Short mmCIF file of C-alpha atoms in Angstrom, two decimals:
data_model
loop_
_atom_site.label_atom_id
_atom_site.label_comp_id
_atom_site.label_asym_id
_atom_site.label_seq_id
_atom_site.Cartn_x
_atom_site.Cartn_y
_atom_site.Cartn_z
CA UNK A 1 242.07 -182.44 -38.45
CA UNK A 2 244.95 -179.93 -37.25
CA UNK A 3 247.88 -181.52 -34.84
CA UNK A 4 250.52 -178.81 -34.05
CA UNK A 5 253.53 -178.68 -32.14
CA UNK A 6 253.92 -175.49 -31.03
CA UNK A 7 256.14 -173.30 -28.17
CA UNK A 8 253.54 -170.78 -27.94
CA UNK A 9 250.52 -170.32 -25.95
CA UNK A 10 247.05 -171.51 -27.40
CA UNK A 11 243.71 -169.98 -27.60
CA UNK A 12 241.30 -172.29 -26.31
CA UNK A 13 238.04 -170.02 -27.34
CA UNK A 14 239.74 -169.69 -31.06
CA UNK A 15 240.22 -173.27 -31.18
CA UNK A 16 236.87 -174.78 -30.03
CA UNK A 17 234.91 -172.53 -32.03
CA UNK A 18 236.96 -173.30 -35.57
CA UNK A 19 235.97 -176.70 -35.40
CA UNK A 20 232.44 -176.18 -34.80
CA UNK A 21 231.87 -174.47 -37.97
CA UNK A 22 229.95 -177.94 -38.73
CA UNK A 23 226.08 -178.64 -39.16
CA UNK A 24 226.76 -182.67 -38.60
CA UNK A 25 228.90 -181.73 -35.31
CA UNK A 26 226.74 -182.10 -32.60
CA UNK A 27 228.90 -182.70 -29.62
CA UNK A 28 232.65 -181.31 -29.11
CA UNK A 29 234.31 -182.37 -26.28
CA UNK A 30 237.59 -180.93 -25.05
CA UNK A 31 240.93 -181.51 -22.34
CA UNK A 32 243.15 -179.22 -21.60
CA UNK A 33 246.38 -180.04 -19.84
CA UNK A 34 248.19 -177.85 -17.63
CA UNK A 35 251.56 -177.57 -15.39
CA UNK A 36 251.24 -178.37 -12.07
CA UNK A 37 253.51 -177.14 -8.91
CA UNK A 38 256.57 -176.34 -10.60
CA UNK A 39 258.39 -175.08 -13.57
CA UNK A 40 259.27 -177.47 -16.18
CA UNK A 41 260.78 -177.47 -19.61
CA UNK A 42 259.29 -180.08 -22.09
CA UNK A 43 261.52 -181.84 -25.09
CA UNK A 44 260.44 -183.29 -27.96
CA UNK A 45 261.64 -185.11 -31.36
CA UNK A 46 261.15 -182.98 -34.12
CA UNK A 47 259.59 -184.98 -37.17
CA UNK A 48 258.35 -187.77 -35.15
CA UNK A 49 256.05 -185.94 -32.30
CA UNK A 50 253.64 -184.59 -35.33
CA UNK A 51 253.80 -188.27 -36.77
CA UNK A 52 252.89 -189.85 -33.73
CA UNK A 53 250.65 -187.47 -33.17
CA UNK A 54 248.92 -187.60 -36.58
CA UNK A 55 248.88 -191.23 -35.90
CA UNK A 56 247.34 -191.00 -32.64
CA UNK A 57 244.52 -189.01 -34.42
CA UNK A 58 244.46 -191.56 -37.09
CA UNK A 59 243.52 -194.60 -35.05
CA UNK A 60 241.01 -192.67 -33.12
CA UNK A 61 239.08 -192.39 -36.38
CA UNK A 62 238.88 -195.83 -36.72
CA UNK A 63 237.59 -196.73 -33.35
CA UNK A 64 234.87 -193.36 -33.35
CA UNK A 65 233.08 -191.12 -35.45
CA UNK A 66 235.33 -188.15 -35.21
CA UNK A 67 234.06 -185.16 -37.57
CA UNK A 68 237.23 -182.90 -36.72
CA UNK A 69 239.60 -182.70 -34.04
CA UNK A 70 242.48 -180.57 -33.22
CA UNK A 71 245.53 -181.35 -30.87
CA UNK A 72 248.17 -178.51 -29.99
CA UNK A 73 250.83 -179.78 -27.88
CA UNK A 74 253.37 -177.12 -26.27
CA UNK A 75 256.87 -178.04 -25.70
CA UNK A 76 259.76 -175.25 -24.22
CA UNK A 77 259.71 -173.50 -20.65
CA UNK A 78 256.77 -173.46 -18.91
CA UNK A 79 255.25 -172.44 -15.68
CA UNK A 80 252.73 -173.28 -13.25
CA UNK A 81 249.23 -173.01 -14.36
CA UNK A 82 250.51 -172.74 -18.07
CA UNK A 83 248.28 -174.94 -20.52
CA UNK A 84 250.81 -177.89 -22.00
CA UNK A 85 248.05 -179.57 -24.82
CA UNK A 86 244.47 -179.23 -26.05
CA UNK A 87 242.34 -181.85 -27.43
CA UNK A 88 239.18 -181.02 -28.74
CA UNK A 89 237.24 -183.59 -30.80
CA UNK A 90 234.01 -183.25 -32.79
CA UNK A 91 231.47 -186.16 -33.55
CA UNK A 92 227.67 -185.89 -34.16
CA UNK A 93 227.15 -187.49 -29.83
CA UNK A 94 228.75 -187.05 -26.95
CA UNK A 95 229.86 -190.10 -26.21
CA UNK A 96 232.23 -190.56 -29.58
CA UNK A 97 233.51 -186.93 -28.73
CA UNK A 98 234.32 -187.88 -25.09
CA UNK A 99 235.55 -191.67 -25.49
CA UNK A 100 237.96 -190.11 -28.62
CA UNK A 101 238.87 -187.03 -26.19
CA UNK A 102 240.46 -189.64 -23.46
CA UNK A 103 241.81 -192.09 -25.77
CA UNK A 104 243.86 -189.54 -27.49
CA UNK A 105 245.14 -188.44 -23.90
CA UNK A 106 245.60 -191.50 -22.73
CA UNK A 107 247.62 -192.74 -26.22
CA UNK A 108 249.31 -189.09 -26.66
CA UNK A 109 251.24 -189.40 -22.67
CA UNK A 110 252.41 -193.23 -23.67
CA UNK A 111 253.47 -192.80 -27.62
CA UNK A 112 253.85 -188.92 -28.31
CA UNK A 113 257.96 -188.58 -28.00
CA UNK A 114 257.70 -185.50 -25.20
CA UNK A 115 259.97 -185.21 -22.31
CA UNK A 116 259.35 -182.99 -19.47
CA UNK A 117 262.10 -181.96 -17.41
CA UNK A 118 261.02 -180.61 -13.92
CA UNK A 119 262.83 -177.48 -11.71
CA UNK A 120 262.18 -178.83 -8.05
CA UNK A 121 263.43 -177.17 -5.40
CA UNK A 122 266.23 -179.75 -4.88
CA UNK A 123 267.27 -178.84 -8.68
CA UNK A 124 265.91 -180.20 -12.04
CA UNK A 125 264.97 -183.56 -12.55
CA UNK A 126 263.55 -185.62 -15.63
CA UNK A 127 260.25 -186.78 -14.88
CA UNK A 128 259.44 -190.55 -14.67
CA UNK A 129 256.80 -192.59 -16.65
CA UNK A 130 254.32 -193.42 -14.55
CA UNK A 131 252.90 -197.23 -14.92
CA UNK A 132 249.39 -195.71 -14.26
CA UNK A 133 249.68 -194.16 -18.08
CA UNK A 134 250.49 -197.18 -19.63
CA UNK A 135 247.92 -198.71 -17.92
CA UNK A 136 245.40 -196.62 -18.89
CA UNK A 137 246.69 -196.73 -22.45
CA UNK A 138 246.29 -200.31 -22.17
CA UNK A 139 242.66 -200.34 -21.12
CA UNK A 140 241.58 -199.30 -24.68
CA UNK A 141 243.00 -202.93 -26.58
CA UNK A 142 239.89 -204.22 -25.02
CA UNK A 143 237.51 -201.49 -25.78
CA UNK B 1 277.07 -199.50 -42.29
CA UNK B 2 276.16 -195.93 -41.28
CA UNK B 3 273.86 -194.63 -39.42
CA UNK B 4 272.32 -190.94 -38.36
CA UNK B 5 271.92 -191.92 -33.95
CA UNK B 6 269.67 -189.25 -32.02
CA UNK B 7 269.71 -189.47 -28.28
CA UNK B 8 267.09 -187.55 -26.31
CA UNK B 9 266.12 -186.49 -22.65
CA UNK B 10 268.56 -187.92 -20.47
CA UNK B 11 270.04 -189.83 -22.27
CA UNK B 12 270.98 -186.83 -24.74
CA UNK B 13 272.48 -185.71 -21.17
CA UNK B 14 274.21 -188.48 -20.23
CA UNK B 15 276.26 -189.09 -23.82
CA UNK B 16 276.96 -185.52 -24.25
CA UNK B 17 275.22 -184.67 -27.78
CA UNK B 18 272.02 -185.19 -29.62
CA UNK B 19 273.13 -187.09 -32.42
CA UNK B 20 275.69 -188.09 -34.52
CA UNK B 21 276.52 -189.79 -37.76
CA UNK B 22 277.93 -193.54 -36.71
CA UNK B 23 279.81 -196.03 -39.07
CA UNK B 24 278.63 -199.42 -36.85
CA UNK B 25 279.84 -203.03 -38.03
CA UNK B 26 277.64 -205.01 -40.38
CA UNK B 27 276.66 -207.61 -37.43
CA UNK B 28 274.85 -204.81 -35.59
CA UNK B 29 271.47 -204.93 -37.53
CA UNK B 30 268.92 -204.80 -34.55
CA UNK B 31 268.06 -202.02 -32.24
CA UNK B 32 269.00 -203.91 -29.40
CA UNK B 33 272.36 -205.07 -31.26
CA UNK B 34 273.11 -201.45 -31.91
CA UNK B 35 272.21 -200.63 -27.37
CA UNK B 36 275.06 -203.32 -26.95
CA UNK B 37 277.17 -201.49 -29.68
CA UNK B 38 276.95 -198.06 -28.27
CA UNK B 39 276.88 -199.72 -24.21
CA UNK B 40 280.61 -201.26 -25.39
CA UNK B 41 281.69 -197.61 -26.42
CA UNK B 42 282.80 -196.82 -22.86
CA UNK B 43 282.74 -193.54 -21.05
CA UNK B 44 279.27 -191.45 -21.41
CA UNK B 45 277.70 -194.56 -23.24
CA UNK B 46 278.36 -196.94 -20.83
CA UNK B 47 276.48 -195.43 -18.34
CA UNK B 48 274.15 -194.28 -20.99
CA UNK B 49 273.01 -197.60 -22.18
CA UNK B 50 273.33 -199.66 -18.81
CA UNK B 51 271.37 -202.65 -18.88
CA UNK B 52 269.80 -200.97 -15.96
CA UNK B 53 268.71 -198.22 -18.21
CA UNK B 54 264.99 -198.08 -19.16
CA UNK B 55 264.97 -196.97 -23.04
CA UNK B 56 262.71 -197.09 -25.78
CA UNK B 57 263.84 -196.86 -29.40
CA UNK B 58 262.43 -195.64 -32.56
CA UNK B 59 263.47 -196.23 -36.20
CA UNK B 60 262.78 -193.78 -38.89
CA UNK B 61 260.38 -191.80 -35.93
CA UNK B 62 258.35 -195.05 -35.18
CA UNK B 63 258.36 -196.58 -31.89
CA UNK B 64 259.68 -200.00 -31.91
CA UNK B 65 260.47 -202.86 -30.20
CA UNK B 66 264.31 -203.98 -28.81
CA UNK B 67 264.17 -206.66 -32.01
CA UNK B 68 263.62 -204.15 -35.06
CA UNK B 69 265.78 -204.45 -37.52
CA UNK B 70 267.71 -201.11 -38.46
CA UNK B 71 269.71 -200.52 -41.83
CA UNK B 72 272.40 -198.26 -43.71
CA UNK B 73 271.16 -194.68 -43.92
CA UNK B 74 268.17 -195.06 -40.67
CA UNK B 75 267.90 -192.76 -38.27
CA UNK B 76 267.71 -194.47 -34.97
CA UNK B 77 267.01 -192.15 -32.01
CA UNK B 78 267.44 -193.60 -28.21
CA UNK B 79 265.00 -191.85 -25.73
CA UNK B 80 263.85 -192.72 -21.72
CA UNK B 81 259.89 -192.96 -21.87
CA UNK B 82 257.96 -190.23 -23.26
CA UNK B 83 256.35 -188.13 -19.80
CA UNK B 84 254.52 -185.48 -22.28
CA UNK B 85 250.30 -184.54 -21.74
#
């Protein structure tokens, strides 16, 4: 398991194939986030991001077979088009490696202490929470 | 009772710093004791901790809940909710 907090770019290729070095993975699964329309920089808490992330990871081993995973978020200036986080989980079947892929988005954008901060044209502007994140974080108490 | 108080995002903005070292009375010993605390401070923190204001919280860099208790020597840290992915 590798969780990273990181202001530099990532290397997708590098990434998906070190965690496939694995004769019980059978199925890796992968997200990539990226910045849309317009500049942004992204804040974070120090300590706590690569706890709650950790954590994140954590409780998506409980709920799925996860062999290895790996989540790299960036924080700092970044443009349009740049990548902002990875996920890439492992698991012997596709569907533990894509249900454990989402639910670590879907936890990561509602508990993972990142702020993005967006330059508009009418200036900056801190970005809102959006209720459709918690809701989809929401949706996995049930599952 | 002291504690170590981090403010980030816009609320970092609004008070002016991102954290400081605060000697609170003994009666503050919940998160959303020490909100009132720090709303009562005037100026920046007013504004800052309006009960408008949509914060979460975190004790010792764990989310929690408005109730939590907090005690000498935590590190609280006031944030607006988290936008990363």
């Amino acid at each position: 398991m590798r969780v990273a907090v990181q202001r530099e770019v990532f290397d997708v290729g590098y990434e998906i194939k070190r965690i496939s070095n694995n004769k019980k993975i059978g199925a890796v699964a992968s997200f990539i986030g990226q910045v849309r329309d317009v500049a942004m920089t992204l804040e974070h808490y120090p300590g706590m991001t690569e706890k709650a992330l950790a954590a994140i990871v954590e409780e998506a081993k409980k709920r799925w077979q996860v062999i290895d995973c790996t989540v790299i978020h960036r924080y700092g200036e970044l443009k349009p088009t740049d990548p902002i986080v990875l996920v890439v989980v492992a698991s012997a079947h596709r569907a533990d490696a894509f249900a454990a892929c989402e639910f670590l988005m879907d936890y990561l954008k509602t508990r993972a202490p990142f702020w993005k901060k967006e330059e508009t044209p009418e200036g900056e502007r801190w970005v809102e929470a959006k209720a459709s994140d918690d809701q989809a974080a929401e949706r996995w108490r049930q599952a | 009772m002291k504690l170590k108080v981090l403010y980030f995002a816009s609320v970092r903005e609004k008070v002016g710093k991102d954290a400081e070292e605060l000697d609170v009375p003994a009666g503050v010993v919940t998160v959303a004791a020490l909100r009132s605390h720090l709303r009562g401070c005037g100026g920046n923190y007013e504004n800052a901790f309006a009960e408008r204001a949509l914060l979460r919280a975190a004790v010792n860099q764990d989310m929690v809940q408005p109730s939590a208790r907090i005690k000498a020597g935590d590190e609280v840290a006031f944030f607006p909710p988290v936008t990363g992915g």
